[in-house]
Short mmCIF file of C-alpha atoms in Angstrom, two decimals:
data_model
loop_
_atom_site.label_atom_id
_atom_site.label_comp_id
_atom_site.label_asym_id
_atom_site.label_seq_id
_atom_site.Cartn_x
_atom_site.Cartn_y
_atom_site.Cartn_z
CA MET J 684 -65.43 -76.47 -16.36
CA LYS J 685 -63.71 -75.21 -13.21
CA LEU J 686 -63.56 -71.76 -14.76
CA ALA J 687 -67.33 -71.55 -14.30
CA LEU J 688 -66.90 -71.97 -10.55
CA TRP J 689 -63.65 -71.07 -8.82
CA THR J 690 -60.14 -71.60 -10.11
CA TYR J 691 -56.68 -70.63 -8.92
CA GLU J 692 -55.35 -70.24 -12.45
CA GLY J 693 -56.98 -69.38 -15.74
CA PRO J 694 -56.10 -70.98 -19.09
CA PRO J 695 -52.63 -70.34 -20.53
CA HIS J 696 -53.75 -67.58 -22.90
CA VAL J 697 -54.56 -65.48 -19.79
CA GLY J 698 -50.90 -65.89 -18.80
CA ALA J 699 -49.90 -64.63 -22.25
CA MET J 700 -52.19 -61.64 -21.71
CA ARG J 701 -50.43 -60.90 -18.41
CA VAL J 702 -47.13 -60.63 -20.30
CA ALA J 703 -48.56 -58.52 -23.11
CA THR J 704 -50.41 -56.23 -20.70
CA GLY J 705 -47.28 -55.61 -18.66
CA MET J 706 -45.18 -54.68 -21.70
CA GLN J 707 -45.21 -51.62 -23.93
CA GLY J 708 -45.07 -51.67 -27.73
CA LEU J 709 -46.21 -55.30 -27.90
CA HIS J 710 -49.59 -56.46 -29.21
CA TYR J 711 -51.32 -59.82 -28.79
CA VAL J 712 -53.65 -61.13 -31.52
CA LEU J 713 -55.77 -63.87 -29.99
CA HIS J 714 -57.86 -66.25 -32.06
CA ALA J 715 -60.84 -66.64 -29.76
CA PRO J 716 -64.64 -66.77 -29.72
CA GLN J 717 -66.65 -63.80 -28.56
CA GLY J 718 -67.03 -65.02 -24.96
CA ASP J 719 -63.30 -65.13 -24.25
CA THR J 720 -63.10 -61.35 -24.12
CA TYR J 721 -64.02 -61.67 -20.43
CA ALA J 722 -60.26 -61.59 -19.76
CA ASP J 723 -60.24 -57.80 -20.24
CA LEU J 724 -62.09 -57.45 -16.93
CA LEU J 725 -59.26 -59.11 -15.03
CA PHE J 726 -56.97 -56.17 -15.81
CA THR J 727 -59.29 -53.18 -16.00
CA MET J 728 -61.37 -54.03 -12.94
CA ILE J 729 -59.20 -56.17 -10.64
CA GLU J 730 -55.84 -54.50 -11.29
CA ARG J 731 -57.46 -51.08 -11.79
CA ARG J 732 -55.53 -50.33 -14.96
CA GLY J 733 -56.31 -47.16 -16.84
CA ALA J 734 -56.28 -48.86 -20.24
CA ARG J 735 -57.52 -52.17 -21.57
CA PRO J 736 -54.98 -54.88 -22.42
CA PRO J 737 -53.19 -54.65 -25.81
CA VAL J 738 -55.13 -57.59 -27.21
CA THR J 739 -57.09 -57.94 -30.46
CA TYR J 740 -59.61 -60.78 -30.54
CA THR J 741 -60.97 -62.37 -33.68
CA THR J 742 -64.23 -62.91 -31.74
CA PHE J 743 -65.63 -65.46 -34.16
CA GLN J 744 -69.15 -66.75 -33.52
CA ALA J 745 -70.89 -70.06 -34.09
CA ARG J 746 -72.04 -69.07 -37.56
CA ASP J 747 -68.41 -68.38 -38.57
CA LEU J 748 -67.36 -71.98 -37.98
CA GLY J 749 -68.78 -73.04 -41.31
CA SER J 750 -66.84 -70.37 -43.18
CA ASP J 751 -63.20 -69.23 -43.30
CA THR J 752 -62.08 -68.54 -39.71
CA ALA J 753 -58.48 -68.39 -40.95
CA ARG J 754 -59.38 -65.31 -42.96
CA LEU J 755 -60.86 -63.71 -39.82
CA PHE J 756 -57.55 -64.21 -38.03
CA LYS J 757 -55.42 -62.80 -40.87
CA ASP J 758 -57.66 -59.74 -41.11
CA ALA J 759 -57.39 -59.21 -37.35
CA CYS J 760 -53.58 -59.32 -37.53
CA ALA J 761 -53.39 -56.84 -40.37
CA GLU J 762 -55.84 -54.46 -38.69
CA ALA J 763 -54.02 -54.66 -35.35
CA HIS J 764 -50.69 -53.79 -36.97
CA ALA J 765 -52.17 -50.92 -38.93
CA ARG J 766 -53.98 -49.48 -35.91
CA PHE J 767 -51.50 -49.93 -33.04
CA ARG J 768 -48.13 -49.94 -34.88
CA PRO J 769 -46.47 -52.28 -32.33
CA GLU J 770 -42.77 -53.13 -32.28
CA ALA J 771 -43.70 -56.83 -32.24
CA LEU J 772 -46.75 -59.09 -32.38
CA ILE J 773 -47.46 -62.25 -30.45
CA VAL J 774 -50.16 -64.51 -31.86
CA GLY J 775 -52.01 -67.49 -30.48
CA ALA J 776 -55.32 -69.19 -29.84
CA SER J 777 -57.57 -69.52 -26.81
CA CYS J 778 -58.61 -72.92 -25.51
CA THR J 779 -61.77 -72.92 -27.65
CA ALA J 780 -60.06 -71.71 -30.84
CA GLU J 781 -57.31 -74.29 -30.39
CA LEU J 782 -59.83 -76.95 -31.43
CA ILE J 783 -60.20 -75.32 -34.86
CA GLN J 784 -56.47 -75.80 -35.61
CA ASP J 785 -56.12 -72.69 -37.78
CA ASP J 786 -52.34 -72.33 -37.03
CA PRO J 787 -52.19 -68.65 -35.97
CA GLY J 788 -48.38 -68.57 -36.22
CA GLY J 789 -48.29 -69.74 -39.82
CA LEU J 790 -51.14 -67.47 -40.84
CA ALA J 791 -49.52 -64.38 -39.33
CA GLU J 792 -46.12 -65.16 -40.82
CA ALA J 793 -47.68 -65.46 -44.27
CA LEU J 794 -48.84 -61.84 -44.03
CA GLY J 795 -45.25 -60.56 -44.22
CA LEU J 796 -45.70 -57.85 -41.60
CA PRO J 797 -42.67 -55.56 -41.10
CA VAL J 798 -42.34 -56.39 -37.38
CA PRO J 799 -41.35 -59.60 -35.57
CA VAL J 800 -44.26 -62.03 -35.25
CA ILE J 801 -43.86 -64.47 -32.35
CA PRO J 802 -46.15 -67.54 -32.40
CA LEU J 803 -47.30 -69.06 -29.12
CA GLU J 804 -47.98 -72.77 -28.75
CA LEU J 805 -49.84 -73.01 -25.45
CA PRO J 806 -51.47 -76.39 -24.70
CA SER J 807 -54.70 -75.10 -23.25
CA TYR J 808 -56.00 -78.44 -22.02
CA GLN J 809 -52.81 -79.60 -20.28
CA ARG J 810 -51.31 -76.41 -18.76
CA LYS J 811 -52.51 -73.25 -17.05
CA GLU J 812 -52.01 -69.53 -16.56
CA ASN J 813 -48.56 -69.38 -14.94
CA PHE J 814 -47.18 -71.75 -17.56
CA GLY J 815 -48.70 -69.52 -20.25
CA ALA J 816 -46.94 -66.45 -18.85
CA ASP J 817 -43.63 -68.29 -18.44
CA GLU J 818 -43.74 -69.77 -21.94
CA THR J 819 -44.79 -66.49 -23.55
CA PHE J 820 -41.94 -64.57 -21.94
CA LEU J 821 -39.50 -67.31 -22.96
CA GLN J 822 -40.61 -67.13 -26.61
CA ILE J 823 -40.30 -63.33 -26.63
CA VAL J 824 -36.79 -63.51 -25.18
CA ARG J 825 -35.75 -66.26 -27.60
CA ALA J 826 -37.02 -64.25 -30.56
CA LEU J 827 -35.60 -60.86 -29.60
CA ALA J 828 -32.67 -61.10 -27.15
CA ARG J 829 -29.17 -61.29 -28.61
CA PRO J 830 -25.63 -61.46 -27.16
CA ALA J 831 -24.17 -58.02 -26.49
CA ALA J 832 -21.13 -56.40 -24.92
CA ARG J 833 -21.49 -56.18 -21.14
CA THR J 834 -22.11 -52.82 -19.53
CA PRO J 835 -18.97 -51.16 -18.05
CA GLU J 836 -20.44 -51.15 -14.52
CA PRO J 837 -22.27 -54.02 -12.80
CA SER J 838 -25.82 -54.38 -14.09
CA CYS J 839 -28.62 -56.91 -14.07
CA ASN J 840 -32.00 -57.66 -15.59
CA ILE J 841 -35.03 -58.16 -13.32
CA LEU J 842 -37.10 -61.05 -14.65
CA GLY J 843 -40.62 -62.25 -14.01
CA PRO J 844 -42.98 -59.36 -13.14
CA THR J 845 -46.21 -59.34 -15.18
CA GLY J 846 -49.54 -57.66 -15.35
CA LEU J 847 -52.05 -58.93 -12.77
CA GLY J 848 -49.14 -60.10 -10.60
CA PHE J 849 -49.40 -59.87 -6.83
CA ARG J 850 -47.57 -56.64 -5.83
CA HIS J 851 -45.19 -56.99 -8.80
CA ARG J 852 -45.09 -53.24 -9.43
CA ASP J 853 -44.06 -52.49 -5.84
CA ASP J 854 -41.64 -55.42 -5.60
CA VAL J 855 -39.74 -54.22 -8.68
CA ALA J 856 -39.46 -50.69 -7.26
CA GLU J 857 -38.23 -52.01 -3.89
CA ILE J 858 -35.66 -54.43 -5.34
CA ALA J 859 -34.43 -51.90 -7.90
CA GLY J 860 -33.77 -49.53 -5.00
CA LEU J 861 -31.80 -52.18 -3.12
CA LEU J 862 -29.74 -52.90 -6.21
CA ARG J 863 -28.94 -49.23 -6.75
CA GLU J 864 -27.75 -48.92 -3.14
CA MET J 865 -25.36 -51.82 -3.83
CA GLY J 866 -24.02 -50.11 -6.95
CA VAL J 867 -25.82 -52.43 -9.40
CA ALA J 868 -27.76 -50.81 -12.25
CA VAL J 869 -30.97 -52.31 -13.62
CA ASN J 870 -30.43 -52.87 -17.34
CA VAL J 871 -33.95 -54.14 -18.14
CA ALA J 872 -36.94 -55.11 -15.99
CA ALA J 873 -39.13 -57.48 -17.98
CA PRO J 874 -41.67 -58.36 -19.06
CA MET J 875 -43.57 -55.71 -17.07
CA GLY J 876 -42.41 -52.25 -18.06
CA ALA J 877 -40.27 -53.37 -21.00
CA ARG J 878 -40.59 -52.86 -24.74
CA PRO J 879 -39.49 -55.35 -27.41
CA SER J 880 -36.48 -53.09 -28.05
CA ASP J 881 -35.54 -53.44 -24.37
CA ILE J 882 -35.68 -57.22 -24.63
CA ALA J 883 -33.19 -56.97 -27.51
CA ARG J 884 -30.56 -55.43 -25.17
CA MET J 885 -30.97 -57.85 -22.27
CA GLY J 886 -27.68 -59.51 -23.22
CA ALA J 887 -25.71 -56.49 -21.97
CA ALA J 888 -26.41 -57.25 -18.30
CA TRP J 889 -23.92 -59.09 -16.09
CA PHE J 890 -26.53 -61.34 -14.52
CA ASN J 891 -30.30 -61.75 -14.02
CA VAL J 892 -32.39 -61.30 -10.88
CA LEU J 893 -35.29 -63.74 -10.92
CA LEU J 894 -38.11 -62.50 -8.69
CA TYR J 895 -40.93 -64.80 -9.80
CA PRO J 896 -39.91 -68.31 -10.87
CA GLU J 897 -43.47 -69.15 -11.95
CA THR J 898 -43.33 -66.58 -14.75
CA GLY J 899 -39.63 -66.04 -15.45
CA GLU J 900 -37.53 -69.12 -14.73
CA SER J 901 -37.59 -70.52 -18.27
CA ALA J 902 -36.30 -67.21 -19.64
CA ALA J 903 -33.61 -67.07 -16.91
CA ARG J 904 -32.41 -70.56 -17.83
CA TRP J 905 -32.32 -69.67 -21.54
CA CYS J 906 -30.32 -66.51 -20.81
CA GLU J 907 -27.84 -68.49 -18.75
CA ARG J 908 -27.38 -71.00 -21.55
CA GLU J 909 -27.40 -68.67 -24.56
CA LEU J 910 -26.19 -65.35 -23.17
CA GLY J 911 -23.88 -66.54 -20.39
CA GLN J 912 -25.83 -64.75 -17.67
CA PRO J 913 -26.10 -66.39 -14.23
CA TRP J 914 -29.28 -65.78 -12.24
CA THR J 915 -30.21 -65.40 -8.57
CA ARG J 916 -31.85 -68.32 -6.81
CA THR J 917 -32.98 -66.45 -3.69
CA VAL J 918 -36.42 -64.77 -3.70
CA PRO J 919 -36.06 -61.81 -1.27
CA ILE J 920 -39.26 -62.24 0.78
CA GLY J 921 -38.61 -61.75 4.49
CA VAL J 922 -35.62 -60.43 6.42
CA GLY J 923 -33.47 -63.54 6.19
CA ALA J 924 -34.12 -64.09 2.50
CA THR J 925 -33.48 -60.40 1.71
CA ARG J 926 -30.09 -60.56 3.42
CA ALA J 927 -29.27 -63.81 1.62
CA PHE J 928 -30.32 -62.16 -1.67
CA ILE J 929 -28.03 -59.19 -0.98
CA ALA J 930 -25.10 -61.54 -0.38
CA GLU J 931 -25.88 -63.42 -3.61
CA VAL J 932 -26.03 -60.19 -5.64
CA GLN J 933 -22.76 -58.98 -4.11
CA ARG J 934 -21.10 -62.22 -5.17
CA LEU J 935 -22.42 -62.03 -8.75
CA ALA J 936 -21.63 -58.32 -9.15
CA GLY J 937 -18.39 -58.20 -7.19
CA ALA J 938 -19.95 -55.45 -5.11
CA THR J 939 -19.35 -54.68 -1.44
CA ALA J 940 -21.76 -51.80 -0.77
CA GLU J 941 -24.53 -52.54 1.75
CA PRO J 942 -28.08 -51.24 1.27
CA ASP J 943 -29.69 -49.12 3.96
CA ALA J 944 -31.52 -51.39 6.42
CA SER J 945 -32.57 -48.61 8.82
CA ARG J 946 -36.15 -48.70 7.54
CA LEU J 947 -36.46 -52.36 8.57
CA ARG J 948 -38.83 -52.44 11.56
CA LEU J 949 -39.96 -56.07 11.62
CA PRO J 950 -37.17 -57.38 13.92
CA TRP J 951 -37.91 -54.77 16.57
CA TRP J 952 -41.66 -55.27 16.43
CA SER J 953 -41.44 -59.05 16.33
CA SER J 954 -39.33 -59.06 19.52
CA SER J 955 -41.41 -56.47 21.39
CA VAL J 956 -43.71 -57.25 24.29
CA ASP J 957 -46.76 -56.34 22.21
CA SER J 958 -46.12 -59.13 19.73
CA THR J 959 -45.07 -61.93 22.05
CA TYR J 960 -48.62 -63.27 22.19
CA LEU J 961 -48.23 -64.15 18.48
CA THR J 962 -45.63 -66.81 19.28
CA GLY J 963 -46.86 -70.30 18.58
CA LYS J 964 -49.98 -69.26 16.72
CA ARG J 965 -51.01 -72.01 14.31
CA VAL J 966 -51.04 -70.93 10.64
CA PHE J 967 -52.05 -72.61 7.39
CA VAL J 968 -50.18 -71.44 4.27
CA PHE J 969 -51.38 -71.91 0.68
CA GLY J 970 -50.77 -70.06 -2.61
CA ASP J 971 -48.39 -70.13 -5.53
CA ALA J 972 -45.28 -72.08 -4.59
CA THR J 973 -42.87 -69.13 -4.44
CA HIS J 974 -44.98 -67.02 -2.09
CA ALA J 975 -46.22 -69.96 -0.03
CA MET J 976 -42.73 -71.36 0.64
CA ALA J 977 -41.38 -67.90 1.49
CA ALA J 978 -44.34 -67.23 3.79
CA ALA J 979 -43.82 -70.53 5.62
CA ARG J 980 -40.17 -69.67 6.32
CA VAL J 981 -41.00 -66.14 7.48
CA ALA J 982 -43.85 -67.39 9.66
CA ARG J 983 -41.67 -70.00 11.34
CA ASP J 984 -38.30 -68.26 11.57
CA GLU J 985 -39.10 -64.54 11.84
CA ILE J 986 -42.46 -64.26 13.59
CA GLY J 987 -42.57 -67.47 15.60
CA PHE J 988 -45.77 -68.97 14.22
CA GLU J 989 -46.29 -72.72 14.05
CA VAL J 990 -46.94 -73.78 10.45
CA VAL J 991 -49.54 -76.58 10.61
CA GLY J 992 -50.38 -76.77 6.89
CA LEU J 993 -48.54 -75.88 3.68
CA GLY J 994 -49.37 -76.23 0.00
CA CYS J 995 -49.55 -74.73 -3.47
CA TYR J 996 -51.79 -74.93 -6.52
CA ASN J 997 -49.13 -74.99 -9.27
CA ARG J 998 -47.99 -78.58 -9.73
CA GLU J 999 -44.84 -77.56 -11.62
CA PHE J 1000 -43.32 -76.68 -8.22
CA ALA J 1001 -44.56 -79.72 -6.31
CA ARG J 1002 -41.05 -81.11 -5.67
CA PRO J 1003 -39.55 -78.10 -3.82
CA MET J 1004 -42.86 -77.60 -2.02
CA ARG J 1005 -42.84 -81.19 -0.73
CA THR J 1006 -39.18 -80.87 0.28
CA LEU J 1007 -39.90 -77.81 2.44
CA ALA J 1008 -43.02 -79.41 3.91
CA ARG J 1009 -40.95 -82.41 5.03
CA GLU J 1010 -38.52 -80.04 6.76
CA LEU J 1011 -41.50 -78.67 8.68
CA GLY J 1012 -42.76 -82.13 9.54
CA LEU J 1013 -45.77 -81.78 7.22
CA GLU J 1014 -47.20 -83.35 4.11
CA ALA J 1015 -47.58 -80.76 1.35
CA LEU J 1016 -51.02 -80.16 -0.12
CA VAL J 1017 -50.54 -79.77 -3.89
CA THR J 1018 -53.92 -79.25 -5.51
CA ASP J 1019 -55.90 -76.81 -7.63
CA ASP J 1020 -59.21 -77.83 -6.03
CA TYR J 1021 -60.30 -75.22 -3.48
CA LEU J 1022 -62.64 -77.75 -1.85
CA GLU J 1023 -59.64 -79.87 -0.86
CA VAL J 1024 -57.99 -76.78 0.60
CA GLU J 1025 -61.14 -75.90 2.53
CA ALA J 1026 -61.39 -79.43 3.92
CA ALA J 1027 -57.76 -79.31 5.07
CA ILE J 1028 -58.27 -75.95 6.78
CA ALA J 1029 -61.46 -77.12 8.47
CA ALA J 1030 -59.70 -80.22 9.79
CA LEU J 1031 -56.67 -78.33 11.11
CA GLN J 1032 -58.59 -75.33 12.54
CA PRO J 1033 -55.61 -72.92 12.36
CA GLU J 1034 -55.70 -69.55 14.04
CA LEU J 1035 -54.60 -67.73 10.86
CA ILE J 1036 -54.65 -68.49 7.14
CA LEU J 1037 -52.02 -67.10 4.78
CA GLY J 1038 -53.42 -67.68 1.32
CA THR J 1039 -55.09 -66.31 -1.80
CA GLN J 1040 -58.37 -64.54 -2.37
CA MET J 1041 -60.02 -67.96 -2.33
CA GLU J 1042 -58.66 -68.78 1.13
CA ARG J 1043 -59.98 -65.40 2.28
CA HIS J 1044 -63.48 -66.59 1.33
CA ILE J 1045 -62.84 -69.95 3.00
CA GLY J 1046 -61.69 -68.16 6.16
CA LYS J 1047 -64.87 -66.07 6.25
CA ARG J 1048 -67.01 -69.19 6.07
CA LEU J 1049 -65.00 -70.94 8.80
CA GLY J 1050 -64.56 -67.89 11.03
CA ILE J 1051 -60.76 -67.90 10.68
CA PRO J 1052 -58.81 -64.68 9.91
CA CYS J 1053 -56.86 -64.64 6.65
CA ALA J 1054 -54.09 -62.50 5.17
CA VAL J 1055 -53.52 -62.64 1.39
CA ILE J 1056 -49.98 -63.56 0.32
CA SER J 1057 -50.40 -64.73 -3.28
CA ALA J 1058 -52.41 -64.47 -6.47
CA PRO J 1059 -55.22 -64.97 -7.35
CA VAL J 1060 -56.30 -61.79 -5.63
CA HIS J 1061 -59.09 -59.25 -5.77
CA VAL J 1062 -59.12 -55.50 -6.27
CA GLN J 1063 -58.28 -54.66 -2.62
CA ASP J 1064 -54.93 -56.39 -3.06
CA PHE J 1065 -53.82 -53.83 -5.66
CA PRO J 1066 -53.45 -50.84 -3.32
CA ALA J 1067 -52.67 -47.37 -4.57
CA ARG J 1068 -49.93 -47.05 -1.92
CA HIS J 1069 -46.46 -48.59 -2.13
CA SER J 1070 -46.90 -52.02 -0.56
CA PRO J 1071 -44.22 -54.52 -1.66
CA GLN J 1072 -43.77 -58.09 -0.45
CA MET J 1073 -40.02 -58.15 -1.11
CA GLY J 1074 -37.01 -56.43 0.40
CA PHE J 1075 -36.80 -54.62 3.73
CA GLU J 1076 -39.98 -52.64 3.25
CA GLY J 1077 -41.68 -55.83 2.12
CA ALA J 1078 -40.74 -57.46 5.45
CA ASN J 1079 -42.46 -54.59 7.25
CA VAL J 1080 -45.55 -55.01 5.08
CA LEU J 1081 -45.65 -58.75 5.72
CA PHE J 1082 -45.54 -58.26 9.48
CA ASP J 1083 -48.31 -55.66 9.42
CA THR J 1084 -50.48 -57.66 7.04
CA TRP J 1085 -50.17 -60.91 8.95
CA ILE J 1086 -50.64 -59.68 12.52
CA HIS J 1087 -53.48 -57.24 11.84
CA PRO J 1088 -56.09 -59.99 11.34
CA LEU J 1089 -55.04 -61.44 14.70
CA VAL J 1090 -55.00 -58.12 16.53
CA MET J 1091 -58.28 -56.94 15.06
CA GLY J 1092 -59.79 -60.33 15.75
CA LEU J 1093 -58.80 -59.98 19.40
CA GLU J 1094 -60.44 -56.54 19.51
CA GLU J 1095 -63.64 -57.92 18.02
CA HIS J 1096 -63.60 -60.73 20.55
CA LEU J 1097 -63.26 -58.33 23.47
CA LEU J 1098 -66.15 -56.24 22.19
CA HIS J 1099 -68.20 -59.42 21.92
CA MET J 1100 -67.13 -60.64 25.38
CA PHE J 1101 -68.24 -57.40 27.05
CA ARG J 1102 -71.29 -56.83 24.89
CA GLU J 1103 -73.56 -56.80 27.95
CA ASP J 1104 -71.55 -54.00 29.59
CA PHE J 1105 -73.41 -50.68 29.55
CA GLU J 1106 -70.64 -49.15 27.39
CA PHE J 1107 -71.05 -51.68 24.58
CA HIS J 1108 -74.61 -52.96 24.77
CA ASP J 1109 -76.54 -52.35 21.53
CA ALA J 1110 -79.52 -50.94 23.47
CA ALA J 1111 -77.43 -48.79 25.78
CA GLY J 1112 -78.10 -45.63 23.77
CA PRO J 1113 -75.57 -42.78 23.49
CA SER J 1114 -72.33 -42.73 25.44
CA HIS J 1115 -72.41 -41.46 29.05
CA HIS J 1116 -70.24 -38.60 27.75
CA ALA J 1117 -72.94 -37.41 25.39
CA ALA J 1118 -74.60 -35.12 27.94
CA HIS J 1119 -71.33 -33.28 28.43
CA ALA J 1120 -70.42 -32.95 24.74
CA VAL J 1121 -68.87 -29.62 23.70
CA PRO J 1122 -67.99 -28.20 20.29
CA LEU J 1123 -64.69 -29.45 18.87
CA ALA J 1124 -62.99 -26.04 19.08
CA ARG J 1125 -63.92 -25.62 22.80
CA ALA J 1126 -62.85 -29.18 23.57
CA ALA J 1127 -59.46 -28.61 21.96
CA ALA J 1128 -58.90 -25.43 23.99
CA ALA J 1129 -60.08 -26.86 27.31
CA PRO J 1130 -57.52 -27.99 29.92
CA PRO J 1131 -57.04 -31.74 30.33
CA PRO J 1132 -59.31 -33.41 32.92
CA ALA J 1133 -58.00 -34.28 36.34
CA ALA J 1134 -56.62 -37.76 36.84
CA GLY J 1135 -59.35 -40.28 37.40
CA ALA J 1136 -62.12 -38.05 36.04
CA GLY J 1137 -64.70 -39.74 33.89
CA SER J 1138 -63.71 -43.24 34.98
CA ILE J 1139 -66.17 -46.03 34.44
CA PRO J 1140 -66.66 -49.30 36.24
CA GLY J 1141 -64.51 -52.13 34.98
CA PRO J 1142 -66.09 -54.94 32.99
CA ALA J 1143 -67.28 -58.07 34.67
CA ALA J 1144 -64.82 -60.94 34.83
CA PRO J 1145 -64.94 -62.99 31.63
CA PRO J 1146 -66.40 -66.47 31.81
CA GLU J 1147 -64.06 -69.35 32.46
CA MET J 1148 -62.58 -70.68 29.26
CA PRO J 1149 -61.70 -74.26 28.37
CA PRO J 1150 -57.92 -74.61 28.32
CA GLU J 1151 -55.74 -75.11 25.30
CA VAL J 1152 -54.86 -78.59 24.09
CA SER J 1153 -52.75 -80.48 26.58
CA PRO J 1154 -49.13 -80.97 25.49
CA GLU J 1155 -49.44 -84.70 26.18
CA PRO J 1156 -50.41 -86.73 23.08
CA GLU J 1157 -54.04 -87.76 23.04
CA PRO J 1158 -55.15 -91.35 22.32
CA ALA J 1159 -56.79 -92.02 18.98
CA PRO J 1160 -60.56 -91.35 19.06
CA ARG J 1161 -62.59 -94.42 19.98
CA GLY J 1162 -66.11 -93.00 19.82
CA PRO J 1163 -68.36 -91.83 16.98
CA ALA J 1164 -66.68 -90.51 13.84
CA GLU J 1165 -68.95 -87.43 13.80
CA VAL J 1166 -70.04 -85.38 16.77
CA VAL J 1167 -72.77 -82.73 16.77
CA TRP J 1168 -72.55 -79.47 18.68
CA LEU J 1169 -75.80 -78.41 20.33
CA ALA J 1170 -76.86 -74.78 20.25
CA ASP J 1171 -76.05 -74.02 23.91
CA ALA J 1172 -72.53 -75.42 23.53
CA GLU J 1173 -71.92 -73.47 20.29
CA THR J 1174 -73.06 -70.28 22.05
CA GLU J 1175 -70.67 -70.90 24.93
CA LEU J 1176 -67.85 -71.80 22.55
CA ARG J 1177 -68.20 -68.43 20.81
CA LYS J 1178 -67.31 -66.72 24.09
CA ILE J 1179 -63.81 -68.17 23.85
CA PRO J 1180 -61.19 -65.97 22.12
CA PHE J 1181 -60.88 -66.91 18.46
CA PHE J 1182 -57.17 -67.59 18.80
CA VAL J 1183 -57.79 -70.53 21.18
CA ARG J 1184 -61.30 -71.41 20.07
CA GLY J 1185 -60.11 -73.98 17.54
CA LYS J 1186 -58.02 -75.75 20.16
CA ALA J 1187 -60.93 -75.75 22.60
CA ARG J 1188 -63.21 -77.23 19.93
CA ARG J 1189 -60.74 -79.98 19.06
CA ASN J 1190 -60.10 -80.67 22.73
CA THR J 1191 -63.80 -81.09 23.46
CA GLU J 1192 -64.42 -83.27 20.40
CA ILE J 1193 -61.56 -85.60 21.40
CA PHE J 1194 -63.02 -85.79 24.91
CA ALA J 1195 -66.49 -86.58 23.52
CA ARG J 1196 -65.30 -89.24 21.08
CA ASP J 1197 -63.23 -91.00 23.73
CA ARG J 1198 -66.40 -91.34 25.83
CA GLY J 1199 -68.76 -92.25 23.01
CA ILE J 1200 -70.63 -88.91 23.20
CA ALA J 1201 -72.19 -88.00 19.87
CA ARG J 1202 -73.98 -84.76 20.94
CA ILE J 1203 -71.92 -82.07 22.65
CA GLY J 1204 -73.89 -79.88 25.03
CA ILE J 1205 -72.74 -77.28 27.50
CA ASP J 1206 -72.22 -79.94 30.18
CA THR J 1207 -69.83 -81.84 27.93
CA LEU J 1208 -67.96 -78.62 27.17
CA TYR J 1209 -67.31 -77.97 30.86
CA GLU J 1210 -66.59 -81.61 31.63
CA ALA J 1211 -63.87 -81.41 29.00
CA LYS J 1212 -62.60 -78.22 30.60
CA ALA J 1213 -62.40 -79.93 33.99
CA HIS J 1214 -60.71 -82.99 32.46
CA TYR J 1215 -57.86 -81.03 30.89
CA ALA J 1216 -57.50 -78.76 33.92
CA ARG J 1217 -56.41 -81.71 36.07
#
C-alpha cells in the first residue's frame, strides 16, 4: 500500500479524526484493528498537541475475528460515553474494519445512548483523507444544525478549519480579525474550535465564510440549500485575493467599513530594489488544490515569478486546477504519486518549489530550494508563533517564506564561490580579528574604528558563468536521448549560482544533443557558453 511508503493523503478515517480532534465535546468511536492507532502520532507529534485525539479504538486483533467483533464495538461505544461524557458521538470503521461489515452506525444506535450518534459512511478504498474530513463535517452539520432567527447585526460562520490543517489556527485568527474590523461578528468557527452545541446554532448567521473548500464545501452547500445562507467563493490568500474577499464580505453583510491594511508590507517589499532580482524566477507549484492555485496566482501576479509547473494531489478539484493551468499556458499535473511529481520537477529544473513536505524532500535530493505551502507537512510547519497564510499578515508571511530560500541559497552560493578566500577557507583557522579580540563589555564601550580600518582584500573575480537560456526558441534535440555529465563538468557547473544553474544545465544539454555529444565534459560546457554568447 502507498501508506507504507509516502502518501499525500491518508485514508478517510484520518480525515474524520481531523474533524473530531479540532472540535470540543465530540468523541469518535472507530472500529479498527490495533495497528490503526498510529493516527494518534499525527496529532500529538506533528501538530504538537497537548492531548491525544478524542478517539476510542476497538483495537480488535486477529484472534477476535472468529468471535463477536460487533460486541467489541458496542462495548467501546458504551465505555467511551461513560468515560468522556461527550455532547455527541461519531462512529465509523477504518479501512481494515470496513471489510468486516459490522455496521457501526446501526450498532451504536441500538445502544440508545442519550446523546446524538452520527454514523459515518466513508468508502475507504475509493476516497481519501480530505474527502473523509469534508464528509464528516457535512454529516455533523446535517445532524445538528437547524434553522434559527438571524442575529441582529451582521454575522457569519467560518467553515473548514480542522486539526492537522496547514496554519488553520492562525488563518482563523487572522480572518476573524478582518471580519471584526468590517463590523461582522463570527457566530461559529467550525469544525475546529466548535462544540456540537455550537453547530446547532450555525443557522443564526447571515452567511458563511468558506476558508478551505477541501474540508468544508459540502457543509457550505448544505447550509445554503437548507438554511438559506450564502457562502464566500474567494479564498483570501495573497493581497489581491484578500481585497476581493473583503469586497465579497461587504456585499454579503451590507457593510462598508474597511479593515486596517497598514500592516501589509508585501507590496512595498515586492517593489523594492532588493527584491527585483526575484522577477522571472521559475517556480513549480504543487499541493492541495486550494493552496496550489492561490500560490500560483500570488507567484505570478504579486511577486513576478514565472510559474513553469502547477498541480495538485486531490482529484476532486482537477477541473478548476486544469482551468487555471490553461490560463498560465501549462498542463496541470493531477496525481497522488510523488514519483510523478519528482520526475516533473527534475525535467523542468525550476529555481524554486512551492509544495508540501514531500516536495521539500524532493527539492533536497535535486538541490532545488523549496517553501512549504500546503499539507501534508511536518512538525516545523506548525510554528508556535502566529504565522497565517491568509489575510494581510498572511501575505507578509508568504513573501518572507517564499523569498528566504532564494536569498539564503544565494548566500550559500557566495560562500561556496569564495571558499578559497582566506576569510572562508576551511583550513584558514581563526579570523584575522581573533588576535585583537576584547571582552564584550570593553568592545561595547570602545569608540567606533576609523573609516577603512580593518579592511580586507576583496575576493577574486568569480569564474565566467555560462549564460542563461537564449530567448530564441531552440530546435528539437537531434542527438542522444540521454547525456552523461562527467565529473569535471559537474564540478564546474556547481560554481554557477543555483538560480541560473538549471538554465545552464539545460542549455548545455541542448547544445550537446544537437551535436550528438553523449558525454559532457568541461570543454563542452564552455563550448556551449561560447555558442550562446554569440
